[in-house]
PDB file of C-alpha atoms in Angstrom:
ATOM      1  CA  GLN J 252       4.225   2.039  12.097  1.00 92.00           C
ATOM      2  CA  MET J 253       5.680   4.032   9.217  1.00 94.00           C
ATOM      3  CA  GLY J 254       5.631   1.352   6.542  1.00 93.00           C
ATOM      4  CA  SER J 255       7.431   2.405   3.390  1.00 95.00           C
ATOM      5  CA  GLY J 256       7.513   5.990   4.633  1.00 96.00           C
ATOM      6  CA  PHE J 257      10.767   5.040   6.368  1.00 97.00           C
ATOM      7  CA  LYS J 258      12.591   4.113   3.146  1.00 97.00           C
ATOM      8  CA  PRO J 259      13.808   7.667   2.381  1.00 98.00           C
ATOM      9  CA  PHE J 260      15.902   7.572   5.549  1.00 98.00           C
ATOM     10  CA  VAL J 261      17.511   4.295   4.480  1.00 98.00           C
ATOM     11  CA  TYR J 262      18.414   5.818   1.141  1.00 98.00           C
ATOM     12  CA  THR J 263      19.652   9.048   2.738  1.00 98.00           C
ATOM     13  CA  ALA J 264      22.262   7.044   4.638  1.00 98.00           C
ATOM     14  CA  ALA J 265      23.082   5.178   1.425  1.00 98.00           C
ATOM     15  CA  ILE J 266      23.550   8.384  -0.579  1.00 97.00           C
ATOM     16  CA  ASP J 267      25.958   9.650   2.072  1.00 96.00           C
ATOM     17  CA  ARG J 268      27.882   6.379   1.736  1.00 96.00           C
ATOM     18  CA  GLY J 269      28.490   6.839  -1.970  1.00 95.00           C
ATOM     19  CA  LEU J 270      25.389   5.434  -3.649  1.00 97.00           C
ATOM     20  CA  THR J 271      23.662   7.612  -6.253  1.00 96.00           C
ATOM     21  CA  PRO J 272      20.195   7.727  -7.816  1.00 96.00           C
ATOM     22  CA  THR J 273      21.597   5.627 -10.688  1.00 96.00           C
ATOM     23  CA  THR J 274      23.228   2.947  -8.515  1.00 96.00           C
ATOM     24  CA  ILE J 275      21.956  -0.474  -9.560  1.00 97.00           C
ATOM     25  CA  LEU J 276      20.192  -2.437  -6.826  1.00 97.00           C
ATOM     26  CA  ILE J 277      19.032  -6.044  -6.897  1.00 97.00           C
ATOM     27  CA  ASP J 278      15.312  -6.756  -6.720  1.00 97.00           C
ATOM     28  CA  ALA J 279      15.357 -10.530  -6.312  1.00 97.00           C
ATOM     29  CA  PRO J 280      14.409 -13.005  -3.575  1.00 96.00           C
ATOM     30  CA  VAL J 281      16.721 -12.990  -0.557  1.00 96.00           C
ATOM     31  CA  SER J 282      16.714 -14.505   2.937  1.00 95.00           C
ATOM     32  CA  TYR J 283      18.549 -13.552   6.106  1.00 94.00           C
ATOM     33  CA  PRO J 284      19.134 -15.704   9.188  1.00 89.00           C
ATOM     34  CA  ALA J 285      16.869 -14.613  12.042  1.00 83.00           C
ATOM     35  CA  GLY J 286      18.534 -16.447  14.913  1.00 81.00           C
ATOM     36  CA  ALA J 287      18.400 -19.877  16.466  1.00 83.00           C
ATOM     37  CA  GLY J 288      15.057 -21.608  16.150  1.00 86.00           C
ATOM     38  CA  ARG J 289      13.548 -18.917  13.967  1.00 89.00           C
ATOM     39  CA  PRO J 290      12.707 -19.069  10.267  1.00 92.00           C
ATOM     40  CA  PRO J 291      14.830 -16.875   8.006  1.00 93.00           C
ATOM     41  CA  TYR J 292      13.656 -13.357   7.269  1.00 93.00           C
ATOM     42  CA  SER J 293      12.571 -13.209   3.617  1.00 95.00           C
ATOM     43  CA  PRO J 294      11.272  -9.769   2.621  1.00 94.00           C
ATOM     44  CA  ARG J 295       8.833  -9.576  -0.265  1.00 94.00           C
ATOM     45  CA  ASN J 296       7.574  -6.833  -2.522  1.00 95.00           C
ATOM     46  CA  TYR J 297       4.020  -5.577  -2.194  1.00 91.00           C
ATOM     47  CA  ASP J 298       3.068  -6.958  -5.621  1.00 91.00           C
ATOM     48  CA  GLY J 299       4.807 -10.290  -5.047  1.00 92.00           C
ATOM     49  CA  LYS J 300       6.987  -9.756  -8.109  1.00 96.00           C
ATOM     50  CA  TYR J 301      10.690  -9.087  -8.655  1.00 97.00           C
ATOM     51  CA  GLU J 302      12.235  -6.847 -11.297  1.00 96.00           C
ATOM     52  CA  GLY J 303      15.856  -7.984 -11.218  1.00 96.00           C
ATOM     53  CA  THR J 304      18.217  -5.030 -11.526  1.00 96.00           C
ATOM     54  CA  VAL J 305      16.760  -1.578 -10.859  1.00 97.00           C
ATOM     55  CA  THR J 306      18.187   1.852 -10.182  1.00 97.00           C
ATOM     56  CA  LEU J 307      17.984   3.277  -6.685  1.00 97.00           C
ATOM     57  CA  ARG J 308      15.657   5.976  -8.042  1.00 97.00           C
ATOM     58  CA  HIS J 309      13.265   3.387  -9.474  1.00 97.00           C
ATOM     59  CA  ALA J 310      13.384   1.334  -6.275  1.00 97.00           C
ATOM     60  CA  LEU J 311      12.237   4.321  -4.211  1.00 98.00           C
ATOM     61  CA  GLU J 312       9.744   5.647  -6.739  1.00 97.00           C
ATOM     62  CA  GLN J 313       7.998   2.271  -6.963  1.00 97.00           C
ATOM     63  CA  SER J 314       8.553   1.503  -3.259  1.00 96.00           C
ATOM     64  CA  ARG J 315      10.252  -1.842  -3.890  1.00 97.00           C
ATOM     65  CA  ASN J 316      10.770  -3.571  -0.558  1.00 97.00           C
ATOM     66  CA  VAL J 317      13.593  -5.990  -1.325  1.00 97.00           C
ATOM     67  CA  PRO J 318      16.069  -3.377  -2.628  1.00 98.00           C
ATOM     68  CA  ALA J 319      15.462  -1.269   0.496  1.00 97.00           C
ATOM     69  CA  VAL J 320      16.237  -4.217   2.793  1.00 97.00           C
ATOM     70  CA  ARG J 321      19.283  -5.166   0.735  1.00 97.00           C
ATOM     71  CA  THR J 322      20.527  -1.572   0.935  1.00 98.00           C
ATOM     72  CA  MET J 323      20.088  -1.462   4.696  1.00 97.00           C
ATOM     73  CA  ASP J 324      21.985  -4.723   4.993  1.00 97.00           C
ATOM     74  CA  GLN J 325      24.756  -3.350   2.767  1.00 96.00           C
ATOM     75  CA  ILE J 326      25.351  -0.111   4.685  1.00 97.00           C
ATOM     76  CA  GLY J 327      24.456  -1.449   8.136  1.00 96.00           C
ATOM     77  CA  ALA J 328      21.280  -1.272  10.197  1.00 95.00           C
ATOM     78  CA  ARG J 329      22.957   0.691  12.987  1.00 96.00           C
ATOM     79  CA  LEU J 330      24.033   3.385  10.546  1.00 97.00           C
ATOM     80  CA  VAL J 331      20.466   3.745   9.277  1.00 97.00           C
ATOM     81  CA  LEU J 332      19.163   4.145  12.820  1.00 97.00           C
ATOM     82  CA  GLU J 333      21.844   6.746  13.482  1.00 97.00           C
ATOM     83  CA  TYR J 334      20.474   8.714  10.535  1.00 97.00           C
ATOM     84  CA  ALA J 335      16.906   8.303  11.787  1.00 97.00           C
ATOM     85  CA  ARG J 336      17.955   9.936  15.052  1.00 97.00           C
ATOM     86  CA  ARG J 337      19.481  12.818  13.115  1.00 97.00           C
ATOM     87  CA  PHE J 338      16.043  13.401  11.598  1.00 97.00           C
ATOM     88  CA  GLY J 339      14.486  13.662  15.050  1.00 96.00           C
ATOM     89  CA  PHE J 340      12.883  10.247  15.520  1.00 96.00           C
ATOM     90  CA  GLN J 341      12.865   9.521  19.259  1.00 93.00           C
ATOM     91  CA  GLY J 342      10.925   6.264  19.619  1.00 91.00           C
ATOM     92  CA  PRO J 343      12.348   2.767  20.079  1.00 91.00           C
ATOM     93  CA  MET J 344      14.149   1.439  17.003  1.00 92.00           C
ATOM     94  CA  GLU J 345      16.143  -1.761  16.951  1.00 91.00           C
ATOM     95  CA  PRO J 346      18.902  -2.465  14.382  1.00 92.00           C
ATOM     96  CA  TYR J 347      16.937  -5.121  12.549  1.00 92.00           C
ATOM     97  CA  LEU J 348      16.378  -5.290   8.809  1.00 94.00           C
ATOM     98  CA  PRO J 349      12.526  -5.066   8.937  1.00 94.00           C
ATOM     99  CA  VAL J 350      12.974  -1.470  10.124  1.00 94.00           C
ATOM    100  CA  ALA J 351      13.894  -0.672   6.500  1.00 95.00           C
ATOM    101  CA  LEU J 352      10.253  -1.337   5.648  1.00 94.00           C
ATOM    102  CA  GLY J 353       8.895   0.786   8.478  1.00 90.00           C
ATOM    103  CA  ALA J 354       8.493  -1.728  11.293  1.00 90.00           C
ATOM    104  CA  ALA J 355       9.358   1.014  13.795  1.00 89.00           C
ATOM    105  CA  GLU J 356       6.751   3.458  15.048  1.00 91.00           C
ATOM    106  CA  ALA J 357       6.772   7.254  14.777  1.00 94.00           C
ATOM    107  CA  SER J 358       4.374  10.072  15.521  1.00 94.00           C
ATOM    108  CA  LEU J 359       2.783  12.160  12.808  1.00 95.00           C
ATOM    109  CA  LEU J 360       4.563  15.274  14.097  1.00 96.00           C
ATOM    110  CA  GLU J 361       7.967  13.547  14.066  1.00 96.00           C
ATOM    111  CA  THR J 362       7.394  12.350  10.528  1.00 97.00           C
ATOM    112  CA  ALA J 363       6.382  15.771   9.216  1.00 97.00           C
ATOM    113  CA  ALA J 364       9.426  17.393  10.829  1.00 97.00           C
ATOM    114  CA  ALA J 365      11.738  14.693   9.464  1.00 98.00           C
ATOM    115  CA  TYR J 366      10.497  15.015   5.885  1.00 98.00           C
ATOM    116  CA  ALA J 367      10.801  18.802   6.087  1.00 98.00           C
ATOM    117  CA  VAL J 368      14.569  18.319   6.331  1.00 98.00           C
ATOM    118  CA  PHE J 369      14.710  17.429   2.629  1.00 98.00           C
ATOM    119  CA  PRO J 370      13.298  20.658   1.130  1.00 98.00           C
ATOM    120  CA  ASN J 371      14.901  22.650   3.976  1.00 97.00           C
ATOM    121  CA  GLN J 372      18.398  21.936   2.647  1.00 96.00           C
ATOM    122  CA  GLY J 373      19.223  19.444   5.379  1.00 97.00           C
ATOM    123  CA  VAL J 374      18.182  21.541   8.377  1.00 98.00           C
ATOM    124  CA  LEU J 375      15.884  20.066  11.037  1.00 98.00           C
ATOM    125  CA  VAL J 376      13.497  22.501  12.720  1.00 96.00           C
ATOM    126  CA  LYS J 377      12.235  21.342  16.097  1.00 93.00           C
ATOM    127  CA  PRO J 378       8.426  21.559  16.039  1.00 93.00           C
ATOM    128  CA  TYR J 379       6.688  23.939  18.422  1.00 91.00           C
ATOM    129  CA  GLN J 380       3.035  24.829  18.810  1.00 91.00           C
ATOM    130  CA  ILE J 381       2.909  28.123  20.713  1.00 95.00           C
ATOM    131  CA  LEU J 382       4.350  31.119  18.886  1.00 95.00           C
ATOM    132  CA  LYS J 383       3.956  33.624  21.706  1.00 96.00           C
ATOM    133  CA  VAL J 384       1.872  34.486  24.755  1.00 97.00           C
ATOM    134  CA  LEU J 385       0.656  38.033  25.498  1.00 97.00           C
ATOM    135  CA  ASP J 386      -1.161  39.366  28.521  1.00 97.00           C
ATOM    136  CA  ARG J 387      -4.348  41.441  28.251  1.00 97.00           C
ATOM    137  CA  ASP J 388      -2.292  44.591  27.769  1.00 96.00           C
ATOM    138  CA  GLY J 389      -0.286  43.151  24.906  1.00 95.00           C
ATOM    139  CA  ASN J 390       2.890  42.591  26.912  1.00 97.00           C
ATOM    140  CA  LEU J 391       4.971  39.665  25.721  1.00 96.00           C
ATOM    141  CA  LEU J 392       5.122  36.908  28.346  1.00 96.00           C
ATOM    142  CA  GLU J 393       6.618  34.100  26.288  1.00 95.00           C
ATOM    143  CA  GLU J 394       7.878  33.647  22.747  1.00 95.00           C
ATOM    144  CA  ASN J 395       9.201  30.550  21.022  1.00 94.00           C
ATOM    145  CA  ARG J 396      11.634  30.722  18.138  1.00 93.00           C
ATOM    146  CA  PRO J 397      12.721  27.982  15.750  1.00 92.00           C
ATOM    147  CA  GLN J 398      15.483  25.709  17.016  1.00 94.00           C
ATOM    148  CA  LEU J 399      17.575  24.699  14.023  1.00 96.00           C
ATOM    149  CA  ARG J 400      20.023  21.827  13.662  1.00 96.00           C
ATOM    150  CA  GLU J 401      21.836  20.515  10.604  1.00 97.00           C
ATOM    151  CA  ALA J 402      20.681  16.928  10.153  1.00 97.00           C
ATOM    152  CA  ILE J 403      22.304  16.100   6.796  1.00 98.00           C
ATOM    153  CA  ARG J 404      24.346  17.902   4.168  1.00 97.00           C
ATOM    154  CA  ALA J 405      22.526  20.247   1.804  1.00 97.00           C
ATOM    155  CA  ASP J 406      23.612  18.298  -1.273  1.00 97.00           C
ATOM    156  CA  THR J 407      22.335  15.018   0.183  1.00 97.00           C
ATOM    157  CA  ALA J 408      19.042  16.723   1.031  1.00 98.00           C
ATOM    158  CA  TYR J 409      18.713  17.947  -2.548  1.00 98.00           C
ATOM    159  CA  VAL J 410      19.397  14.488  -4.005  1.00 98.00           C
ATOM    160  CA  MET J 411      16.724  13.027  -1.735  1.00 98.00           C
ATOM    161  CA  THR J 412      14.329  15.822  -2.678  1.00 98.00           C
ATOM    162  CA  SER J 413      14.886  14.914  -6.324  1.00 97.00           C
ATOM    163  CA  LEU J 414      14.219  11.244  -5.589  1.00 98.00           C
ATOM    164  CA  LEU J 415      11.026  12.063  -3.702  1.00 98.00           C
ATOM    165  CA  ARG J 416       9.869  14.331  -6.518  1.00 98.00           C
ATOM    166  CA  GLY J 417      10.170  11.258  -8.716  1.00 97.00           C
ATOM    167  CA  VAL J 418       7.742   9.418  -6.427  1.00 98.00           C
ATOM    168  CA  VAL J 419       5.144  12.078  -7.261  1.00 98.00           C
ATOM    169  CA  GLN J 420       6.031  12.285 -10.942  1.00 97.00           C
ATOM    170  CA  ARG J 421       6.242   8.570 -11.757  1.00 96.00           C
ATOM    171  CA  GLY J 422       5.858   6.455  -8.627  1.00 96.00           C
ATOM    172  CA  THR J 423       3.392   5.449  -5.954  1.00 96.00           C
ATOM    173  CA  GLY J 424       2.369   9.077  -5.369  1.00 96.00           C
ATOM    174  CA  ALA J 425       1.806   9.872  -9.055  1.00 97.00           C
ATOM    175  CA  ALA J 426      -1.798  10.942  -8.475  1.00 97.00           C
ATOM    176  CA  ALA J 427      -0.436  14.133  -6.879  1.00 97.00           C
ATOM    177  CA  ALA J 428       1.175  15.137 -10.178  1.00 97.00           C
ATOM    178  CA  ALA J 429      -2.308  16.285 -11.224  1.00 97.00           C
ATOM    179  CA  LEU J 430      -1.850  19.289  -8.917  1.00 97.00           C
ATOM    180  CA  GLY J 431       0.679  20.732 -11.381  1.00 96.00           C
ATOM    181  CA  TRP J 432       2.998  21.975  -8.646  1.00 97.00           C
ATOM    182  CA  PRO J 433       6.587  21.222  -7.546  1.00 97.00           C
ATOM    183  CA  LEU J 434       6.030  18.421  -5.038  1.00 98.00           C
ATOM    184  CA  GLY J 435       7.832  15.487  -3.474  1.00 98.00           C
ATOM    185  CA  GLY J 436       6.712  12.839  -1.040  1.00 98.00           C
ATOM    186  CA  LYS J 437       6.320   9.201  -0.120  1.00 98.00           C
ATOM    187  CA  THR J 438       3.537   6.747   0.540  1.00 97.00           C
ATOM    188  CA  GLY J 439       3.581   4.417   3.527  1.00 95.00           C
ATOM    189  CA  THR J 440       1.555   1.248   4.098  1.00 93.00           C
ATOM    190  CA  THR J 441       1.848  -1.497   6.717  1.00 90.00           C
ATOM    191  CA  ASP J 442       1.453  -5.172   5.837  1.00 83.00           C
ATOM    192  CA  ASP J 443      -1.844  -5.562   7.662  1.00 87.00           C
ATOM    193  CA  TYR J 444      -3.281  -2.224   6.450  1.00 92.00           C
ATOM    194  CA  THR J 445      -3.423  -0.719   9.942  1.00 93.00           C
ATOM    195  CA  ASP J 446      -1.513   2.420   8.907  1.00 95.00           C
ATOM    196  CA  ALA J 447      -1.719   4.447   5.714  1.00 96.00           C
ATOM    197  CA  TRP J 448       0.557   7.453   5.186  1.00 97.00           C
ATOM    198  CA  PHE J 449       1.456  10.113   2.733  1.00 98.00           C
ATOM    199  CA  THR J 450       4.054  12.675   3.689  1.00 98.00           C
ATOM    200  CA  GLY J 451       5.104  15.268   1.158  1.00 98.00           C
ATOM    201  CA  PHE J 452       6.217  18.807   0.548  1.00 98.00           C
ATOM    202  CA  ASP J 453       6.690  21.724  -1.797  1.00 98.00           C
ATOM    203  CA  PRO J 454       9.622  24.149  -1.296  1.00 97.00           C
ATOM    204  CA  ASP J 455       7.748  25.982   1.501  1.00 97.00           C
ATOM    205  CA  LEU J 456       5.368  23.557   3.226  1.00 97.00           C
ATOM    206  CA  THR J 457       5.599  19.970   4.500  1.00 98.00           C
ATOM    207  CA  LEU J 458       2.413  18.051   5.268  1.00 98.00           C
ATOM    208  CA  ALA J 459       1.973  14.553   6.718  1.00 98.00           C
ATOM    209  CA  VAL J 460      -1.270  12.563   6.646  1.00 98.00           C
ATOM    210  CA  TRP J 461      -1.896   9.347   8.588  1.00 97.00           C
ATOM    211  CA  VAL J 462      -5.052   7.251   8.386  1.00 97.00           C
ATOM    212  CA  GLY J 463      -5.718   4.497  10.900  1.00 95.00           C
ATOM    213  CA  HIS J 464      -7.545   3.399  14.047  1.00 94.00           C
ATOM    214  CA  ASP J 465      -6.398   4.123  17.587  1.00 90.00           C
ATOM    215  CA  ASP J 466      -6.731   0.421  18.448  1.00 90.00           C
ATOM    216  CA  ARG J 467      -4.726  -0.600  15.355  1.00 89.00           C
ATOM    217  CA  ARG J 468      -7.607  -2.370  13.649  1.00 93.00           C
ATOM    218  CA  PRO J 469      -6.967  -2.923   9.936  1.00 93.00           C
ATOM    219  CA  LEU J 470      -8.391  -0.335   7.577  1.00 94.00           C
ATOM    220  CA  GLY J 471      -9.276  -3.055   5.092  1.00 91.00           C
ATOM    221  CA  THR J 472      -7.831  -4.216   1.799  1.00 84.00           C
ATOM    222  CA  PRO J 473      -6.333  -2.494  -0.102  1.00 88.00           C
ATOM    223  CA  GLU J 474      -6.274   0.737   1.953  1.00 92.00           C
ATOM    224  CA  THR J 475      -2.735   1.792   1.113  1.00 94.00           C
ATOM    225  CA  GLY J 476      -1.049   5.131   1.564  1.00 95.00           C
ATOM    226  CA  ALA J 477      -1.867   5.935  -2.046  1.00 95.00           C
ATOM    227  CA  THR J 478      -5.577   5.171  -1.712  1.00 96.00           C
ATOM    228  CA  ALA J 479      -6.350   6.260   1.866  1.00 96.00           C
ATOM    229  CA  ALA J 480      -3.912   9.034   2.791  1.00 97.00           C
ATOM    230  CA  LEU J 481      -2.826  10.602  -0.496  1.00 98.00           C
ATOM    231  CA  PRO J 482      -6.315  11.883  -1.512  1.00 98.00           C
ATOM    232  CA  ILE J 483      -6.587  13.748   1.810  1.00 98.00           C
ATOM    233  CA  TRP J 484      -3.098  15.174   1.347  1.00 98.00           C
ATOM    234  CA  MET J 485      -4.006  16.339  -2.153  1.00 98.00           C
ATOM    235  CA  ASP J 486      -7.177  18.073  -0.964  1.00 98.00           C
ATOM    236  CA  VAL J 487      -5.242  20.078   1.622  1.00 98.00           C
ATOM    237  CA  MET J 488      -2.394  20.889  -0.764  1.00 97.00           C
ATOM    238  CA  LYS J 489      -4.821  21.980  -3.470  1.00 97.00           C
ATOM    239  CA  ALA J 490      -6.425  24.464  -1.054  1.00 97.00           C
ATOM    240  CA  TYR J 491      -2.983  25.667   0.022  1.00 97.00           C
ATOM    241  CA  ILE J 492      -1.848  26.187  -3.585  1.00 96.00           C
ATOM    242  CA  GLU J 493      -5.018  28.071  -4.461  1.00 95.00           C
ATOM    243  CA  LYS J 494      -4.670  30.276  -1.399  1.00 95.00           C
ATOM    244  CA  ARG J 495      -1.117  31.216  -2.393  1.00 93.00           C
ATOM    245  CA  GLY J 496      -2.431  32.639  -5.642  1.00 89.00           C
ATOM    246  CA  ASP J 497       0.855  32.304  -7.543  1.00 87.00           C
ATOM    247  CA  ARG J 498       0.251  29.197  -9.626  1.00 88.00           C
ATOM    248  CA  GLN J 499       1.939  30.805 -12.626  1.00 89.00           C
ATOM    249  CA  ASN J 500       5.060  31.498 -10.573  1.00 92.00           C
ATOM    250  CA  PRO J 501       5.583  28.467  -8.318  1.00 94.00           C
ATOM    251  CA  PRO J 502       8.443  28.202  -5.813  1.00 95.00           C
ATOM    252  CA  VAL J 503      11.513  26.186  -6.737  1.00 95.00           C
ATOM    253  CA  PHE J 504      13.781  23.702  -4.995  1.00 96.00           C
ATOM    254  CA  ASP J 505      17.165  25.438  -4.985  1.00 93.00           C
ATOM    255  CA  ALA J 506      20.093  23.169  -5.833  1.00 94.00           C
ATOM    256  CA  PRO J 507      23.424  23.578  -3.996  1.00 94.00           C
ATOM    257  CA  GLY J 508      26.329  24.659  -6.178  1.00 90.00           C
ATOM    258  CA  ASN J 509      28.013  21.245  -6.130  1.00 91.00           C
ATOM    259  CA  ILE J 510      25.050  19.391  -7.669  1.00 92.00           C
ATOM    260  CA  VAL J 511      25.686  18.144 -11.224  1.00 89.00           C
ATOM    261  CA  PHE J 512      22.835  17.143 -13.541  1.00 90.00           C
ATOM    262  CA  ILE J 513      23.402  14.354 -16.081  1.00 90.00           C
ATOM    263  CA  SER J 514      20.809  12.752 -18.368  1.00 91.00           C
ATOM    264  CA  VAL J 515      20.753   8.986 -17.926  1.00 91.00           C
ATOM    265  CA  ASP J 516      18.922   5.944 -19.216  1.00 90.00           C
ATOM    266  CA  ARG J 517      16.054   5.409 -16.778  1.00 87.00           C
ATOM    267  CA  VAL J 518      16.448   1.623 -16.821  1.00 89.00           C
ATOM    268  CA  THR J 519      20.208   1.123 -16.770  1.00 89.00           C
ATOM    269  CA  GLY J 520      21.244   4.352 -15.059  1.00 90.00           C
ATOM    270  CA  GLN J 521      23.953   4.835 -17.680  1.00 91.00           C
ATOM    271  CA  PRO J 522      24.669   8.389 -18.973  1.00 90.00           C
ATOM    272  CA  LEU J 523      23.072   9.202 -22.301  1.00 89.00           C
ATOM    273  CA  SER J 524      25.388  10.253 -25.117  1.00 76.00           C
ATOM    274  CA  ALA J 525      25.214  13.921 -26.015  1.00 60.00           C
TER     275      ALA J 525
END
């Protein structure tokens, strides 16, 4: 299960439906009917606390559960699943609100490919493992080339990239900020600590890390994405950055021409006066 690693796809659908990083969301207790004879579904935040009104950016950076569920309810669960399919997720997903918190399952390869859409300006690249096959004389027998498909608009991808950079700069993935490199990503943790994720990227490379047991035994408390998966991700990314040898000239996330930058109050989301 993806845990909170699925939230970016909820917010991608929301951004395309007119929400912005400064849209105010409600982080307060809520219950939804779950059908005849069943108790209502009452999502809770990981820390058991509620912050009232928060911006969409803050909700994602701090991985607040209730705002994500409320957002999925607002825009429609079926729409969110439609977006998940655009990102290449193939496994079973039902249009139920717990999917907003990662109740659905996904493979590590699917997740890495899906997150790569954000820094790749909205383009999904179908993963492949064999580049080419040559015979003993060097004759080309088979060659695979990237299969590209536009999953989301480039401007939406850039907004989501910005939001996921905030996760690394100020949120649940803040430990990765120590690498001093342009990075974005998201933690993922399941309720029973069976799955711990961190999936992230720079402008050129996307890397996904999952920690868990094949038989779905719990990892133990509190083995979250930030404590179990993120350190591994950082070790690999640190080696990658050092191998590049251009720390003084890092790559950049290119913004589409229709992106407008405005300074806002981080709490209220309101524009700051010049």
